Coordinates of C-alpha atoms and ligand atoms in Angstrom, one line a residue:
M1 CA 1.2 16.7 28.6
E2 CA -1.1 17.9 25.9
K3 CA -0.6 16.2 22.6
R4 CA -0.1 18.1 19.4
I5 CA -1.5 16.8 16.1
C6 CA -0.8 18.2 12.7
I7 CA -3.7 18.1 10.2
L8 CA -2.6 18.1 6.6
Y9 CA -5.5 19.2 4.4
T10 CA -4.9 17.9 0.8
G11 CA -8.5 18.3 -0.5
G12 CA -11.3 15.8 -1.1
T13 CA -15.0 15.8 -0.6
I14 CA -14.6 16.7 3.1
G15 CA -13.8 20.3 2.1
M16 CA -15.6 20.6 -1.1
V17 CA -18.3 23.0 -2.2
P18 CA -20.8 22.8 -5.1
S19 CA -19.8 24.6 -8.3
E20 CA -21.2 24.8 -11.9
K21 CA -19.1 21.8 -12.8
G22 CA -19.8 19.8 -9.6
Y23 CA -18.0 19.6 -6.3
V24 CA -14.6 21.3 -6.1
P25 CA -12.2 21.6 -3.1
S26 CA -12.4 24.9 -1.2
S27 CA -10.0 26.6 1.1
G28 CA -11.3 29.3 3.4
A29 CA -14.8 28.1 4.0
F30 CA -13.6 24.7 5.0
L31 CA -11.2 26.0 7.6
D32 CA -13.9 28.2 9.0
L33 CA -16.2 25.2 9.3
L34 CA -13.5 23.2 11.0
R35 CA -12.7 25.9 13.5
A36 CA -16.4 26.2 14.3
I37 CA -16.7 22.6 15.5
P38 CA -16.9 23.0 19.3
D39 CA -15.8 19.4 20.0
L40 CA -12.4 20.1 18.5
Y41 CA -11.6 22.3 21.5
W42 CA -12.8 20.1 24.4
A43 CA -10.5 19.2 27.1
D44 CA -9.9 15.7 25.9
M45 CA -8.9 16.8 22.4
P46 CA -5.3 17.3 21.4
R47 CA -4.1 20.6 20.2
W48 CA -4.1 20.8 16.4
D49 CA -2.8 22.9 13.6
V50 CA -3.8 22.8 10.0
V51 CA -1.4 22.8 7.0
E52 CA -3.3 23.4 3.8
F53 CA -1.9 22.1 0.5
D54 CA -1.9 24.3 -2.5
P55 CA -3.6 23.5 -4.7
L56 CA -6.2 21.5 -2.9
L57 CA -7.1 18.5 -5.0
D58 CA -9.8 16.1 -5.9
S59 CA -7.9 13.0 -5.0
S60 CA -8.3 11.6 -8.5
D61 CA -5.6 14.1 -9.4
I62 CA -3.1 12.8 -6.8
T63 CA 0.2 11.6 -8.3
V64 CA 3.5 10.5 -7.0
R65 CA 4.4 14.1 -6.8
E66 CA 1.7 14.7 -4.2
W67 CA 2.6 11.6 -2.3
N68 CA 6.1 13.0 -2.0
Q69 CA 4.7 16.3 -0.9
I70 CA 2.7 14.6 1.8
G71 CA 5.7 12.6 2.9
R72 CA 7.9 15.6 3.0
A73 CA 5.3 17.7 4.9
I74 CA 5.2 15.0 7.6
A75 CA 8.9 14.5 7.7
A76 CA 9.5 18.2 8.1
R77 CA 7.2 18.3 11.1
Y78 CA 7.9 14.9 12.5
D79 CA 9.6 16.0 15.6
D80 CA 7.1 18.8 16.4
Y81 CA 4.0 16.7 16.6
D82 CA 2.7 13.6 18.3
G83 CA 0.8 12.5 15.2
F84 CA -0.7 13.4 11.9
V85 CA -4.1 13.4 10.4
V86 CA -4.3 13.6 6.6
L87 CA -7.5 14.9 5.1
H88 CA -7.7 13.4 1.7
G89 CA -10.3 12.5 -1.0
T90 CA -11.7 9.0 -0.7
D91 CA -11.2 8.0 -4.3
T92 CA -7.5 7.4 -4.0
M93 CA -7.1 7.5 -0.2
A94 CA -6.2 3.8 -0.1
Y95 CA -3.4 4.2 -2.7
S96 CA -2.0 7.2 -0.9
A97 CA -2.1 5.6 2.5
S98 CA -0.4 2.5 1.1
A99 CA 2.3 4.6 -0.6
I100 CA 2.9 6.8 2.4
S101 CA 3.2 3.7 4.6
F102 CA 6.2 2.7 2.5
M103 CA 7.6 6.2 2.2
L104 CA 7.7 6.8 5.9
E105 CA 10.1 4.3 7.4
N106 CA 10.5 3.4 11.1
L107 CA 7.4 5.2 12.2
S108 CA 6.9 5.8 15.9
K109 CA 4.0 8.1 15.4
P110 CA 0.5 7.7 13.8
V111 CA -0.5 9.0 10.4
I112 CA -4.2 8.8 10.1
F113 CA -5.9 9.3 6.7
T114 CA -9.5 10.4 6.7
G115 CA -12.1 12.3 4.7
S116 CA -15.8 12.1 4.1
Q117 CA -18.5 11.1 1.8
I118 CA -20.5 14.3 2.4
P119 CA -18.7 17.7 2.6
L120 CA -18.3 19.1 6.1
G121 CA -20.4 22.1 5.0
Q122 CA -23.5 20.0 4.2
I123 CA -26.2 18.4 6.2
R124 CA -25.5 14.9 7.5
S125 CA -21.8 15.1 6.8
D126 CA -19.7 12.2 8.1
G127 CA -16.7 14.5 8.1
R128 CA -17.2 15.7 11.6
D129 CA -16.9 12.4 13.3
N130 CA -14.2 11.2 11.0
I131 CA -12.0 14.3 11.9
I132 CA -12.8 14.2 15.6
S133 CA -12.1 10.4 16.0
S134 CA -9.0 10.6 13.8
L135 CA -7.6 13.3 16.1
L136 CA -8.3 11.3 19.2
I137 CA -6.7 8.2 17.6
A138 CA -3.7 10.2 16.5
A139 CA -3.3 11.4 20.1
S140 CA -4.0 8.1 21.8
G141 CA -0.4 6.9 21.8
Q142 CA -1.6 3.5 20.6
V143 CA -1.0 3.7 16.9
H144 CA 2.4 3.9 15.2
E145 CA 1.7 3.4 11.6
V146 CA -0.2 4.7 8.6
C147 CA -4.0 4.0 8.8
I148 CA -7.3 5.0 7.4
Y149 CA -10.0 6.0 9.9
F150 CA -13.5 6.0 8.4
N151 CA -17.0 5.5 9.8
G152 CA -16.0 4.0 13.1
V153 CA -13.2 1.7 12.0
L154 CA -9.4 2.1 11.9
L155 CA -7.8 0.1 9.1
R156 CA -4.2 -0.6 8.2
G157 CA -3.4 1.8 5.4
N158 CA -1.8 -0.6 3.1
R159 CA -4.5 -3.3 3.5
S160 CA -7.4 -1.0 2.8
T161 CA -9.5 -0.3 -0.2
K162 CA -12.4 1.9 -1.1
R163 CA -15.5 -0.3 -1.2
S164 CA -18.4 2.1 -1.7
S165 CA -19.0 5.4 -3.4
D166 CA -22.2 6.1 -1.7
Q167 CA -22.2 4.5 1.7
F168 CA -20.6 6.0 4.9
E169 CA -18.8 2.7 5.3
A170 CA -16.5 3.6 2.4
F171 CA -13.5 1.5 3.2
E172 CA -12.7 -2.0 4.1
S173 CA -9.8 -4.3 4.7
P174 CA -11.4 -7.7 4.3
N175 CA -8.3 -9.8 4.8
D176 CA -7.4 -8.1 8.1
A177 CA -9.5 -7.2 11.0
P178 CA -9.8 -3.5 11.8
L179 CA -7.1 -2.1 14.1
A180 CA -9.7 -0.3 16.2
H181 CA -13.4 0.2 16.5
A182 CA -14.8 3.5 17.5
G183 CA -18.0 2.8 19.4
I184 CA -18.8 4.5 22.7
Q185 CA -15.2 3.8 23.5
I186 CA -12.4 3.6 20.9
E187 CA -11.2 0.0 21.3
Y188 CA -7.8 -0.8 20.0
K189 CA -6.7 -4.3 18.9
K190 CA -3.4 -4.1 20.6
R191 CA -2.3 -7.5 19.3
V192 CA -2.4 -6.4 15.7
L193 CA -1.2 -2.8 16.0
R194 CA 2.4 -2.3 15.0
P195 CA 4.7 -1.3 17.8
A196 CA 6.6 2.0 17.6
S197 CA 9.9 1.6 15.7
S198 CA 13.0 2.2 17.7
E199 CA 15.0 2.8 14.6
P200 CA 15.4 6.4 13.4
F201 CA 12.5 7.7 11.3
R202 CA 13.4 8.1 7.6
L203 CA 11.6 9.5 4.6
Q204 CA 12.1 7.5 1.4
P205 CA 10.5 9.5 -1.4
F206 CA 9.2 7.8 -4.5
K207 CA 10.5 8.3 -8.0
E208 CA 8.1 9.2 -10.7
L209 CA 8.7 6.1 -12.8
P210 CA 6.3 5.3 -15.6
I211 CA 4.5 2.0 -15.1
G212 CA 1.5 0.4 -16.7
V213 CA -1.2 -2.2 -15.9
I214 CA -2.4 -4.6 -18.5
K215 CA -5.5 -6.5 -17.8
I216 CA -5.6 -9.7 -19.9
F217 CA -8.9 -10.5 -21.5
P218 CA -10.0 -13.2 -24.0
G219 CA -8.9 -12.2 -27.5
I220 CA -6.4 -9.6 -26.3
Q221 CA -4.0 -8.7 -29.1
F222 CA -0.7 -8.2 -27.5
D223 CA 0.9 -6.7 -30.6
Y224 CA -1.0 -3.5 -29.9
F225 CA 0.8 -3.2 -26.6
E226 CA 4.3 -3.6 -28.1
S227 CA 4.7 0.0 -28.9
L228 CA 4.0 0.9 -25.3
M229 CA 7.1 -1.0 -24.2
T230 CA 9.6 1.8 -24.5
D231 CA 12.7 2.0 -22.3
K232 CA 10.9 4.6 -20.3
L233 CA 8.4 2.1 -18.9
K234 CA 9.9 0.8 -15.8
G235 CA 7.2 -1.7 -14.7
V236 CA 4.2 -3.5 -16.0
V237 CA 1.6 -5.2 -13.9
L238 CA -0.1 -8.0 -15.8
E239 CA -3.5 -9.0 -14.5
T240 CA -3.7 -12.6 -15.8
F241 CA -6.1 -15.4 -15.9
G242 CA -6.1 -18.2 -13.2
A243 CA -2.6 -19.3 -12.2
G244 CA -0.9 -16.6 -14.2
N245 CA -2.1 -17.7 -17.6
I246 CA -2.1 -15.6 -20.7
P247 CA -3.7 -16.3 -24.1
G248 CA -1.4 -17.4 -26.9
S249 CA 1.4 -18.3 -24.7
A250 CA 2.0 -21.5 -26.6
Q251 CA 2.3 -19.4 -29.8
N252 CA 4.5 -16.9 -28.0
A253 CA 2.1 -14.2 -28.6
L254 CA 3.5 -12.2 -25.7
L255 CA 7.1 -12.7 -26.7
P256 CA 7.5 -9.4 -28.7
I257 CA 6.4 -7.5 -25.6
I258 CA 8.4 -9.5 -23.2
D259 CA 11.4 -9.3 -25.4
R260 CA 11.2 -5.5 -25.5
A261 CA 10.5 -5.3 -21.8
Y262 CA 13.5 -7.5 -21.1
K263 CA 15.8 -5.4 -23.3
N264 CA 14.5 -2.2 -21.6
G265 CA 14.9 -3.6 -18.1
T266 CA 11.2 -3.3 -17.4
I267 CA 9.9 -5.3 -14.5
I268 CA 6.9 -7.5 -15.2
T269 CA 4.7 -8.3 -12.2
V270 CA 2.0 -11.0 -12.5
C271 CA -1.3 -10.9 -10.6
S272 CA -4.3 -13.2 -11.0
Q273 CA -7.8 -12.0 -11.8
C274 CA -9.1 -14.9 -9.7
S275 CA -10.5 -14.1 -6.3
Q276 CA -9.0 -17.3 -5.0
G277 CA -6.0 -19.5 -5.9
A278 CA -2.5 -18.8 -6.7
V279 CA -0.3 -17.5 -9.5
S280 CA 1.9 -20.4 -10.4
L281 CA 4.0 -19.6 -13.4
G282 CA 5.0 -22.6 -15.4
T283 CA 2.2 -24.9 -14.2
Y284 CA 0.6 -24.4 -17.5
A285 CA 2.3 -23.9 -20.8
A286 CA 0.0 -20.8 -20.9
S287 CA 2.2 -19.1 -18.3
S288 CA 5.6 -20.4 -19.3
A289 CA 6.6 -17.3 -21.1
L290 CA 6.1 -15.2 -18.0
R291 CA 8.2 -17.7 -16.0
R292 CA 11.0 -17.5 -18.4
V293 CA 11.4 -13.8 -18.0
G294 CA 11.5 -14.0 -14.3
A295 CA 8.3 -12.1 -13.8
V296 CA 7.3 -11.5 -10.3
N297 CA 4.5 -13.7 -9.2
G298 CA 2.2 -13.8 -6.2
R299 CA 1.6 -17.5 -6.0
D300 CA 2.1 -18.3 -2.3
M301 CA 0.4 -15.3 -1.1
R302 CA -2.9 -16.8 -2.1
R303 CA -4.8 -19.7 -0.8
T304 CA -3.5 -22.7 1.0
D305 CA -4.7 -24.2 4.1
R306 CA -1.8 -22.7 6.0
I307 CA -2.6 -19.3 4.5
R308 CA -5.9 -19.3 6.3
N309 CA -4.5 -20.5 9.6
S310 CA -1.8 -17.8 9.9
R311 CA -3.6 -14.9 8.5
R312 CA -3.6 -13.2 11.8
S313 CA 0.1 -13.9 12.2
I314 CA 0.8 -11.8 9.2
A315 CA -1.3 -9.0 10.5
S316 CA 0.3 -9.0 13.9
A317 CA 3.7 -9.2 12.4
G318 CA 2.8 -6.1 10.6
I319 CA 3.9 -7.5 7.3
S320 CA 2.0 -6.0 4.4
V321 CA 1.2 -7.4 1.1
S322 CA 3.7 -5.2 -0.6
E323 CA 6.4 -6.5 1.7
D324 CA 5.4 -9.9 0.6
L325 CA 6.1 -8.8 -2.9
V326 CA 9.6 -7.7 -2.0
E327 CA 10.1 -11.1 -0.5
F328 CA 9.0 -12.8 -3.7
R329 CA 11.6 -10.9 -5.6
A330 CA 14.2 -11.7 -3.0
R331 CA 13.3 -15.4 -3.2
R332 CA 15.1 -15.6 -6.5
C333 CA 18.4 -14.9 -4.9
E334 CA 19.9 -15.1 -1.6
I335 CA 19.8 -11.6 -0.4
K336 CA 21.6 -10.1 2.6
S337 CA 20.5 -6.6 2.9
K338 CA 18.6 -4.5 5.3
S339 CA 16.8 -2.8 2.5
M340 CA 14.6 -5.8 1.9
L341 CA 11.7 -4.7 4.0
S342 CA 12.1 -1.1 3.3
G343 CA 10.7 -1.5 -0.1
G344 CA 14.0 -1.4 -2.0
F345 CA 15.5 -4.2 -3.9
A346 CA 18.5 -5.4 -2.1
D347 CA 21.3 -4.6 -4.4
R348 CA 24.2 -5.8 -2.3
K349 CA 25.6 -9.2 -1.9
H350 CA 23.4 -11.1 -4.3
T351 CA 24.2 -14.7 -4.8
K352 CA 22.4 -16.8 -7.3
R353 CA 21.0 -19.4 -5.0
L354 CA 17.3 -20.2 -5.4
A355 CA 14.7 -20.7 -2.7
S356 CA 16.9 -19.4 0.1
V357 CA 16.3 -16.1 1.6
S358 CA 18.1 -14.6 4.5
F359 CA 15.6 -12.4 6.1
S360 CA 16.8 -9.0 7.1
R361 CA 17.2 -8.1 10.7
S362 CA 14.2 -5.8 10.7
A363 CA 12.1 -8.5 9.0
R364 CA 13.0 -11.0 11.7
K365 CA 12.3 -8.5 14.4
A366 CA 8.9 -7.6 13.0
C367 CA 8.0 -11.2 12.8
T368 CA 9.2 -12.4 16.1
Q369 CA 6.9 -9.8 17.6
S370 CA 4.2 -12.2 16.7
R371 CA 4.5 -15.5 18.5
R372 CA 2.6 -17.3 15.8
S373 CA 4.7 -15.8 13.1
P374 CA 5.4 -18.0 10.2
F375 CA 8.9 -16.7 10.1
C376 CA 9.5 -18.2 13.5
Q377 CA 8.4 -21.5 12.3
K378 CA 10.2 -21.8 9.1
S379 CA 12.2 -19.0 7.6
T380 CA 11.5 -19.9 4.0
G381 CA 7.8 -20.6 4.6
F382 CA 6.6 -17.1 4.6
F383 CA 4.6 -17.3 1.5
D384 CA 2.7 -20.3 2.5
S385 CA 1.4 -18.4 5.4
S386 CA -0.2 -15.3 4.0
A387 CA -3.7 -14.0 3.9
P388 CA -6.6 -15.9 2.2
A389 CA -7.2 -15.1 -1.3
E390 CA -10.2 -12.9 -2.0
A391 CA -10.9 -10.5 -4.8
Q392 CA -9.9 -7.9 -2.3
L393 CA -6.5 -9.3 -1.9
R394 CA -6.0 -9.3 -5.6
R395 CA -6.9 -5.6 -5.7
E396 CA -4.5 -4.9 -2.9
L397 CA -1.8 -6.8 -4.6
L398 CA -2.4 -5.0 -7.8
R399 CA -2.2 -1.6 -6.1
D400 CA 0.9 -2.5 -4.2
A401 CA 2.5 -4.0 -7.2
V402 CA 1.9 -0.7 -9.0
I403 CA 3.5 1.1 -6.1
F404 CA 6.4 -1.3 -6.1
A405 CA 7.0 -1.0 -9.7
E406 CA 7.5 2.7 -9.1
R407 CA 10.2 2.1 -6.6
G408 CA 12.4 -0.6 -8.0
P409 CA 15.6 -0.3 -9.9
A410 CA 14.6 -2.5 -12.8
R411 CA 17.3 -3.7 -15.0
E412 CA 19.9 -5.1 -12.7
A413 CA 17.5 -6.9 -10.4
R414 CA 15.7 -8.4 -13.3
R415 CA 18.8 -9.6 -15.1
R416 CA 19.7 -11.4 -11.9
W417 CA 16.4 -13.1 -11.5
A418 CA 16.5 -14.2 -15.1
G419 CA 20.0 -15.5 -14.6
A420 CA 18.9 -17.3 -11.4
E421 CA 15.9 -18.9 -13.1
D422 CA 18.1 -20.3 -15.9
K423 CA 20.4 -22.2 -13.5
Ligands
LIG1 N1 -13.7 12.8 -5.7 C1 -13.5 12.9 -4.3 C2 -12.0 12.8 -4.0 O1 -11.5 11.7 -4.0 C3 -14.3 11.9 -3.6 C4 -14.2 12.0 -2.1 O2 -13.4 12.6 -1.5 O3 -15.0 11.3 -1.4 O4 -11.4 13.8 -3.8

């Protein structure tokens, strides 16, 4: 039966036209250009419809609001189509693909983000191939997750990042092999593609919660940041030195900020600026303040020998970096809740027992789909078996931590972690 794909056109270079101020998204001309591509009507192509967003945006203007709109647009048409292609600007495409991958739970259909470096209406545009191949991939029946297709490769959405502003090869996912290569044939890496979910599809919109990112640098004066720590700020991502170290920790320079954050219930997530190595709060006195407040850290997601060995296991289990972060949080308490992998904090049945995590049913199921899954070997060993640490991973972590900070109920979870840490 002929497949039906819904194209969601949100804006981006692919549909832009020159203006006095530079490139701007355009509506009518783009749709005419799209409809004039003969390949899009060949027998092998699926049937497609276009839903155009209003207003069309340069993706640097995309916010949580637009993520929710994209999510809702897909959810509203989920039963009517076999897959979705999201035309999106490249600047924040990786953020959006990551966010949407957590918003759309239990996917059994593909959502393929794509765009272009040169507008479709200009000579040598890469948009034509990106759209055609994305449609074919969306109709292939092989993909059941949120991906980015660009310049011949299909990447897992929440492991991708923009790498170039002027090359056609604009995206990469250095810690995970591409899910497919589009050469003469489109070759799918079936071993790493996520299977279709058998659970009912669900939309989990994001809340527009204010969060912030603080990049630590030598000589940073924390007191200037104190005023930012209002009770409106729900999450802060700290990009720290080395193993989670911050200047002036011994003198408690960060304490006023932490104190305010604690009182306000703001979650502090710690990432390292290092391209390799782990966040290890408390190893140095310089990170002890962060440890005391139960900041979320990414230590075991980084480099160990086992990390390298089981990198593929993680990919084939379909576990993303962001899910790792949930696990980190969960590690503070024994948590029995199905919401653990769905991006929420498990709010039910907490007990204050450290280093013991009962993995949710869906987590176990996802992991046992990979024979080499670290979950299968040792249920609490997950963090020792993650992807190798590269600068890339750090960026992914940071991005995902940001997304997480927007999702988590702060105060209660944090109070519990702090309590668990004290024991
Ligand atoms: N500024 C554009 C955007 O992100 C860049 C692009 O699409 O390539 O919308």
